[in-house]
Amino acid sequence: MPQVFGKLPTTRQPWISLGNVDHIEKHDRGVILTCGTAKLRLTILAANLVRVQLAPQGEFLPRRSWAVNRPDEEWEQVPFELEENEIRTSQIRVVIQRSPCRIQWFDQSGQPFAHDTDMGWRMGQIACWKRIETEEHFYGFGERAGLLDKRSEVKTNWTKDALDYDAIDDEMYQAIPFFIALRPQLTYGIFLNITHLSQFDLGASEPGIWRMQAQSQELDYYVIHGDAPAQILETYTALTGRMPLPPKWALGYHQCRWSYETAEVVQQIAHEFRSRKIPCDVIHFDIDYMNGYRVFTWSPKRFPDPAKLIQQLKQEGFKTVTIVDPGVKYEPDGDYLPYHEGLAKDCFVRNADGSLVYGYVWPDKAVFPDFLRAEVRQWWGEWQRTLTEVGVEGIWNDMNEPALTDRPFGDEGVHIPFPMDAPQGNPGEGGTHAETHNLYGYNMARASAEGLRQLRDQRSFVLTRSGFAGIQRWSAVWTGDNQSLWEHLEMSLPMLMNLGLSGVSFVGSDIGGFAGNATGELFARWMQIGMFYPLMRGHSSLTTAQHEPWVFGERVEAICREYIELRYQLLPYLYTLFWQSSQTGAPILRPLLYEYPNDSKTYHLHDQLLLGSHLMAAPVYRPGVEYRAVYLPEGTWFDWWTGEKYEGNQHILAHAPLERMPMYVKAGAIIPMQPVMQYVDEHPIAQLKVRIYPGVGEFTLYEDDGRSLNPDYRTTTFQVNDTIVKIQPSHAVRDRTMLVEMVGVGEQSISEDGSAKQLDFHSHT
Ligand code: GLC
């Protein structure tokens, strides 16, 4: 096969187009169409979910054991009708056009979507073309540079070390072949269930037609229909899995740098946070904690007693996260055990001829575990004991696209992929690197998560740079090496929102920018919106200026403190959003189109964000800007800071001096808050404050101990109707009171004795 590193080859071989339907055969879960030598299988998995497979030679591939989705047999069988050329479920209608064979999709009101215009194959490639309807826009695609809507663009699915990326870059660290198409009154999702190199062309080559194409023998994709993006994501994450609830401390502020390179420097950083009263929960250790970049070691010089250091940090309320890269130093002569043991157990990827695959990474010449194999994941997971036994509570996986070069880093090596024909996985179960490349980071994160689960009887934190569809089951994701530029602050917004629309909720970008030096103004603005990032981590690169909240002077420090404090005050609300996401796949950080899918004014709105459904930020992302336009969709909105009321369906001009990130709340919002703490659960909450905005709304607060794997939990459901509030708790809470504030009306304090309550704010004031 051609060596393709990212882009599909531009061969001019003609496509062989799928011909006429000769025969339609019904089976339990759908139909199989015979079209000459080819077979097309439609499997109805739910009323809104159909799997489509095209086998040009009529033989469907066996299901791969490492496939990420829920197997077809595990879906409860749903009723459907087949009449002549038409399949009907309770939600959609699928029409089979016979000559030539094309599939047409309709919602209940007869609106068309995802209509095939062609299907075909050529030289190891397969493709399908579909119609773009008027007003259709495209979102998701995993981690993507650029703005929100991807119509007219080409998106390749191939994990890559996207160093120095900018807005026009295509491949990124993550490859998630999933998107949501949206137009007023109609939403559908496409999940291309192929791990090989693949590509979506959203009308770039042919306006009015979108294409998916893959370097694979079989076409395999799912069509999901929904009344709104929420239903698409619920179904997509039922297929690819949902995020388990992370430890609550992982929602606090994380501080990182490449590198805090000695124990003394780490202690100093920790001390600064506490003495300056800037809340912080997590300190990340970048590559310099290791001995010569050997994974699962500590530098004896710089970190002579990691257990003692981490214990001290723990006493001050900090959790420790260490970076772990996949490249294991190739060291036949030394006594470096991960190398020798890995070799003895045959854990590393080999070439087709049996020789070891190697490349150059931080430790110079390195070999790479084959994470596709369960026993290798188990072995790797167990090695994490060297970290957990000294107190490490989270693992940060980096360079797992995988990133490697052909020569030592200092020697101008160029990035190379593994040889495409290197086998991975156990014989009979695996595939070549060409087929499994996109799964490398995914399976590394899986090894980390599964290993931590065995080593620790509580929740752990995993962060990964690379991943594939379903990565949310194992890890949080950050958007790699961004830059200290206003453009990158801006771009982080659509990037994180599109990740959320791809099933990956626990996401963040390096606050302040990784490469380059932030100005105080950029840093302050970035910290303000960083408060909305599900993962709130500051990070900066080697040789850049320091980027901690206090290095830019008192004014910026005060802004950072205020917004990090607000983050901690919002934790009861935020933690509930994490819980919701773990139950339904709903993003935590959402573009407005998620909540207002029929309002086309939201379709390009990349610079306003919702945290949950009701709290909106309109950040400033240009220097010297003190005012910005804000779009308020339908309904009534309140200014978070002043309580001022606005009617929606209009643009307003927000005043945003440096201290102020414009924030708005929808009428009917219920926002539970806690007092400021220096770290999560620093002390029990004496008073829970619930801010309620007059209107109609409901919110169920979720609380548990924040760390257990199967925790006892309690819920409190709030309903507001105008100025009447009903509260239904599942349990009593000892030693805590609740202060309910009806914004602009008044406050009432109640005891949390476990009984249902009704508060009338009208009569109260
Ligand atoms: C990569 C990571 C970055 C990290 C650096 C050193 O560039 O993306 O976050 O600091 O490697 O480990």
Coordinates of C-alpha atoms in Angstrom, one line a residue, residues 297-647:
T297 CA 11.9 6.4 37.1
W298 CA 12.7 9.5 39.2
S299 CA 15.8 11.7 38.8
P300 CA 17.9 11.0 41.9
K301 CA 19.4 14.4 41.7
R302 CA 16.4 16.6 41.2
F303 CA 13.8 14.5 43.0
P304 CA 15.7 12.5 45.6
D305 CA 12.7 11.6 47.7
P306 CA 9.5 11.8 45.7
A307 CA 7.4 10.0 48.4
K308 CA 8.3 12.7 50.9
L309 CA 7.7 15.6 48.5
I310 CA 4.3 14.2 47.4
Q311 CA 3.3 13.6 51.0
Q312 CA 4.2 17.2 51.9
L313 CA 2.2 18.4 48.9
K314 CA -0.7 16.2 50.0
Q315 CA -0.7 17.8 53.4
E316 CA -1.0 21.2 51.8
G317 CA -4.0 19.9 49.7
F318 CA -2.2 19.3 46.4
K319 CA -2.5 16.2 44.2
T320 CA 0.4 15.1 42.0
V321 CA 0.1 14.2 38.3
T322 CA 3.1 12.8 36.4
I323 CA 3.7 12.8 32.7
V324 CA 4.2 9.3 31.1
D325 CA 5.3 9.0 27.5
P326 CA 5.1 5.8 25.4
G327 CA 8.7 5.7 24.3
V328 CA 10.7 3.4 26.5
K329 CA 14.4 4.1 26.3
Y330 CA 16.3 1.5 24.2
E331 CA 19.0 0.5 26.6
P332 CA 20.3 -3.0 26.0
D333 CA 23.4 -2.4 28.1
G334 CA 22.0 -0.9 31.2
D335 CA 19.8 -2.3 34.0
Y336 CA 16.7 -0.3 33.0
L337 CA 13.9 -2.7 33.8
P338 CA 11.0 -1.4 31.8
Y339 CA 13.1 -2.0 28.7
H340 CA 14.5 -5.4 29.7
E341 CA 11.2 -6.7 31.1
G342 CA 9.2 -5.3 28.1
L343 CA 11.6 -7.1 25.8
A344 CA 11.5 -10.4 27.6
K345 CA 7.7 -10.3 27.6
D346 CA 7.7 -9.2 24.0
C347 CA 5.7 -6.1 24.7
F348 CA 7.1 -3.7 22.0
V349 CA 5.9 -3.2 18.5
R350 CA 7.9 -5.1 15.9
N351 CA 8.3 -4.6 12.2
A352 CA 6.8 -7.1 9.8
D353 CA 10.2 -8.9 9.7
G354 CA 10.2 -9.3 13.4
S355 CA 12.8 -6.6 14.2
L356 CA 12.0 -4.0 16.9
V357 CA 10.4 -0.8 15.7
Y358 CA 12.3 2.2 17.2
G359 CA 12.3 5.9 16.8
Y360 CA 13.8 8.9 18.7
V361 CA 11.9 10.7 21.4
W362 CA 12.9 12.4 24.6
P363 CA 15.1 9.5 25.9
D364 CA 16.7 9.3 22.4
K365 CA 16.4 5.8 20.9
A366 CA 13.2 4.3 22.1
V367 CA 10.9 1.4 21.6
F368 CA 7.1 1.4 21.9
P369 CA 4.6 -0.8 23.7
D370 CA 1.9 -2.4 21.6
F371 CA -1.0 -1.1 23.7
L372 CA -3.5 -2.9 21.4
R373 CA -2.7 -6.1 23.3
A374 CA -4.5 -6.5 26.6
E375 CA -1.5 -8.2 28.3
V376 CA 0.7 -5.2 27.3
R377 CA -1.8 -2.8 28.7
Q378 CA -1.8 -4.9 31.9
W379 CA 2.0 -4.9 32.1
W380 CA 2.2 -1.1 31.5
G381 CA -0.7 -0.4 33.9
E382 CA 1.2 -2.4 36.6
W383 CA 4.4 -0.3 36.0
Q384 CA 2.4 2.7 37.1
R385 CA 2.8 1.3 40.6
T386 CA 6.3 2.9 40.7
L387 CA 4.3 6.2 40.6
T388 CA 1.2 5.4 42.7
E389 CA 3.3 3.9 45.5
V390 CA 5.0 7.3 46.1
G391 CA 1.6 9.0 46.1
V392 CA 1.0 10.0 42.4
E393 CA -2.8 10.3 41.8
G394 CA -3.0 11.0 38.1
I395 CA -1.2 10.2 34.9
W396 CA -0.7 12.5 31.9
N397 CA -0.1 10.7 28.7
D398 CA 1.8 12.6 26.0
M399 CA 3.5 12.0 22.6
N400 CA 1.1 9.1 22.0
E401 CA 0.0 9.9 18.4
P402 CA 2.7 8.3 18.6
A403 CA 5.2 11.1 18.0
L404 CA 8.7 10.0 17.0
T405 CA 11.5 11.2 14.8
D406 CA 14.0 9.3 12.6
R407 CA 17.1 10.8 14.3
P408 CA 17.9 12.2 17.7
F409 CA 16.0 15.3 18.7
G410 CA 19.0 17.5 18.6
D411 CA 19.9 16.3 15.1
E412 CA 17.1 17.7 13.0
G413 CA 15.3 14.4 12.9
V414 CA 12.0 14.5 11.0
H415 CA 8.7 13.2 12.4
I416 CA 8.0 9.7 11.1
P417 CA 5.1 7.3 11.7
F418 CA 5.7 3.6 12.5
P419 CA 6.1 1.5 9.4
M420 CA 2.6 1.1 8.1
D421 CA 3.0 -2.7 7.8
A422 CA 4.1 -3.2 11.4
P423 CA 1.6 -5.6 13.0
Q424 CA -0.1 -4.6 16.2
G425 CA -2.4 -6.7 18.5
N426 CA -2.3 -10.4 18.9
P427 CA -2.2 -12.5 15.7
G428 CA -5.6 -12.9 14.3
E429 CA -7.0 -10.1 16.3
G430 CA -4.9 -7.1 15.4
G431 CA -4.0 -5.3 12.3
T432 CA -1.2 -3.4 10.6
H433 CA -0.1 0.0 11.9
A434 CA -2.0 1.5 9.0
E435 CA -5.2 0.1 10.5
T436 CA -4.3 0.8 14.2
H437 CA -2.3 4.0 14.1
N438 CA -5.3 6.1 15.2
L439 CA -5.8 3.8 18.2
Y440 CA -2.3 4.1 19.7
G441 CA -3.0 7.0 22.0
Y442 CA -6.5 5.6 22.8
N443 CA -5.1 2.3 24.0
M444 CA -2.3 3.9 25.9
A445 CA -4.8 6.0 27.8
R446 CA -6.8 2.9 28.3
A447 CA -3.8 1.1 29.8
S448 CA -3.2 4.0 32.1
A449 CA -6.9 4.1 33.3
E450 CA -7.3 0.4 33.7
G451 CA -3.9 0.1 35.5
L452 CA -4.8 3.0 37.9
R453 CA -8.1 1.3 38.5
Q454 CA -6.3 -1.8 39.7
L455 CA -3.7 0.0 41.7
R456 CA -5.9 2.5 43.5
D457 CA -9.3 1.8 45.1
Q458 CA -10.5 5.3 44.3
R459 CA -11.0 7.4 41.1
S460 CA -7.8 8.6 39.4
F461 CA -7.2 11.2 36.8
V462 CA -5.9 10.5 33.3
L463 CA -5.0 13.1 30.7
T464 CA -4.1 12.3 27.1
R465 CA -3.0 14.2 24.0
S466 CA -4.0 11.6 21.4
G467 CA -7.1 9.5 21.1
F468 CA -9.8 8.1 18.9
A469 CA -13.6 7.9 19.1
G470 CA -14.6 6.8 22.6
I471 CA -11.5 8.3 24.3
Q472 CA -13.9 9.8 26.9
R473 CA -14.2 6.4 28.5
W474 CA -10.6 6.5 29.6
S475 CA -9.2 10.0 29.8
A476 CA -9.5 13.8 29.8
V477 CA -8.0 15.5 26.7
W478 CA -6.1 18.7 26.3
T479 CA -5.5 20.5 23.0
G480 CA -1.7 20.0 22.9
D481 CA 0.9 22.7 22.1
N482 CA -1.0 25.9 21.6
Q483 CA 0.7 29.3 21.6
S484 CA 0.6 32.4 23.7
L485 CA -1.3 34.3 21.1
W486 CA -4.7 36.0 21.1
E487 CA -5.7 33.9 18.1
H488 CA -5.0 30.7 20.1
L489 CA -7.1 32.0 23.0
E490 CA -9.9 32.6 20.6
M491 CA -9.4 29.2 18.8
S492 CA -9.5 27.3 22.0
L493 CA -13.2 28.1 22.3
P494 CA -14.5 26.4 19.1
M495 CA -11.9 23.6 19.6
L496 CA -13.2 22.7 23.0
M497 CA -16.8 23.1 22.0
N498 CA -16.3 20.8 19.0
L499 CA -14.6 18.2 21.2
G500 CA -17.7 18.4 23.5
L501 CA -19.8 17.8 20.4
S502 CA -17.7 14.7 19.7
G503 CA -18.5 13.0 23.0
V504 CA -15.4 14.2 24.8
S505 CA -16.5 16.4 27.7
F506 CA -13.5 16.6 30.0
V507 CA -11.3 19.0 27.9
G508 CA -9.1 22.0 28.3
S509 CA -6.4 24.1 26.5
D510 CA -3.2 25.2 28.1
I511 CA -4.2 28.5 29.8
G512 CA -1.8 31.3 28.9
G513 CA -0.6 29.4 25.9
F514 CA 2.1 26.7 25.8
A515 CA 4.7 28.2 23.4
G516 CA 5.7 31.8 23.6
N517 CA 5.3 34.4 26.3
A518 CA 2.0 35.7 27.3
T519 CA 1.5 39.3 28.2
G520 CA -0.3 40.1 31.5
E521 CA -3.4 41.1 29.6
L522 CA -3.5 37.9 27.5
F523 CA -3.0 35.8 30.6
A524 CA -5.8 37.6 32.5
R525 CA -8.2 37.2 29.7
W526 CA -7.2 33.5 29.3
M527 CA -7.7 32.8 32.9
Q528 CA -11.1 34.3 32.8
I529 CA -12.4 32.0 30.2
G530 CA -10.2 29.1 31.5
M531 CA -12.6 29.2 34.4
F532 CA -15.2 27.7 32.0
Y533 CA -12.9 25.0 30.6
P534 CA -13.9 21.6 32.0
L535 CA -10.2 21.0 32.5
M536 CA -8.6 24.2 34.0
R537 CA -4.9 23.9 33.6
G538 CA -2.2 26.5 33.1
H539 CA 0.9 25.2 31.3
S540 CA 3.9 26.7 29.5
S541 CA 6.9 25.4 27.6
L542 CA 10.6 25.2 28.4
T543 CA 12.5 28.5 27.8
T544 CA 9.3 30.6 27.9
A545 CA 8.8 33.2 30.6
Q546 CA 7.1 31.9 33.7
H547 CA 3.3 31.7 33.4
E548 CA 2.0 31.4 37.0
P549 CA -0.9 33.7 38.1
W550 CA 1.4 36.0 40.1
V551 CA 4.2 36.7 37.7
F552 CA 2.4 39.5 35.8
G553 CA 2.0 41.8 38.7
E554 CA -0.7 42.5 41.3
R555 CA -3.5 43.5 38.9
V556 CA -3.4 40.3 36.9
E557 CA -2.8 38.2 40.0
A558 CA -6.0 39.7 41.5
I559 CA -8.0 38.8 38.3
C560 CA -6.6 35.3 38.3
R561 CA -7.5 34.8 42.0
E562 CA -11.0 36.2 41.5
Y563 CA -11.8 33.9 38.5
I564 CA -10.2 30.8 40.1
E565 CA -12.2 31.5 43.2
L566 CA -15.4 31.7 41.1
R567 CA -14.5 28.4 39.6
Y568 CA -14.3 26.9 43.1
Q569 CA -17.6 28.6 44.1
L570 CA -19.3 27.0 41.1
L571 CA -18.0 23.5 41.9
P572 CA -21.4 22.1 43.0
Y573 CA -22.9 23.2 39.7
L574 CA -19.9 22.1 37.7
Y575 CA -19.6 18.7 39.4
T576 CA -23.3 18.1 38.6
L577 CA -22.6 18.8 34.9
F578 CA -19.8 16.2 35.0
W579 CA -22.3 13.7 36.5
Q580 CA -24.9 14.6 33.8
S581 CA -22.2 14.0 31.1
S582 CA -21.3 10.7 32.6
Q583 CA -25.0 9.7 32.4
T584 CA -26.0 11.1 29.0
G585 CA -22.8 12.2 27.1
A586 CA -24.0 15.8 27.2
P587 CA -21.0 18.2 26.8
I588 CA -20.1 20.3 29.9
L589 CA -19.0 23.2 27.7
R590 CA -21.5 23.8 25.0
P591 CA -21.8 26.1 21.9
L592 CA -25.1 28.0 21.9
L593 CA -26.3 25.9 18.9
Y594 CA -26.5 22.9 21.3
E595 CA -29.2 24.5 23.3
Y596 CA -30.7 26.6 20.4
P597 CA -30.5 24.3 17.4
N598 CA -33.3 26.0 15.5
D599 CA -31.8 29.5 15.9
S600 CA -29.5 29.8 12.9
K601 CA -27.9 32.9 14.5
T602 CA -26.0 30.5 16.8
Y603 CA -24.6 28.4 13.9
H604 CA -21.4 30.4 13.6
L605 CA -21.2 31.7 17.2
H606 CA -17.8 30.4 18.2
D607 CA -17.0 33.0 20.8
Q608 CA -19.8 32.6 23.3
L609 CA -19.9 29.5 25.5
L610 CA -22.4 27.8 27.8
L611 CA -21.4 25.9 30.9
G612 CA -24.3 23.6 31.2
S613 CA -27.5 24.9 29.7
H614 CA -27.9 28.2 31.5
L615 CA -24.6 30.0 32.3
M616 CA -23.0 31.8 29.4
A617 CA -19.7 33.5 29.0
A618 CA -18.8 36.0 26.3
P619 CA -15.0 36.3 26.8
V620 CA -12.8 39.0 25.4
Y621 CA -10.0 37.7 23.2
R622 CA -8.4 40.7 21.7
P623 CA -6.0 43.2 23.3
G624 CA -7.2 46.6 24.4
V625 CA -10.8 45.6 23.9
E626 CA -13.3 46.9 26.5
Y627 CA -16.6 46.3 24.8
R628 CA -17.9 43.4 22.8
A629 CA -21.1 42.3 21.1
V630 CA -23.0 39.6 22.8
Y631 CA -25.9 37.6 21.2
L632 CA -28.7 36.7 23.6
P633 CA -30.9 34.0 22.2
E634 CA -34.7 33.8 22.9
G635 CA -35.9 34.2 26.4
T636 CA -34.9 36.4 29.3
W637 CA -31.3 36.8 30.4
F638 CA -29.6 38.3 33.4
D639 CA -26.2 39.9 33.7
W640 CA -24.2 37.6 36.1
W641 CA -22.4 40.5 37.8
T642 CA -25.1 43.2 38.0
G643 CA -28.4 41.2 37.9
E644 CA -29.6 43.5 35.1
K645 CA -32.3 41.9 33.0
Y646 CA -32.4 41.6 29.2
E647 CA -34.9 40.3 26.7

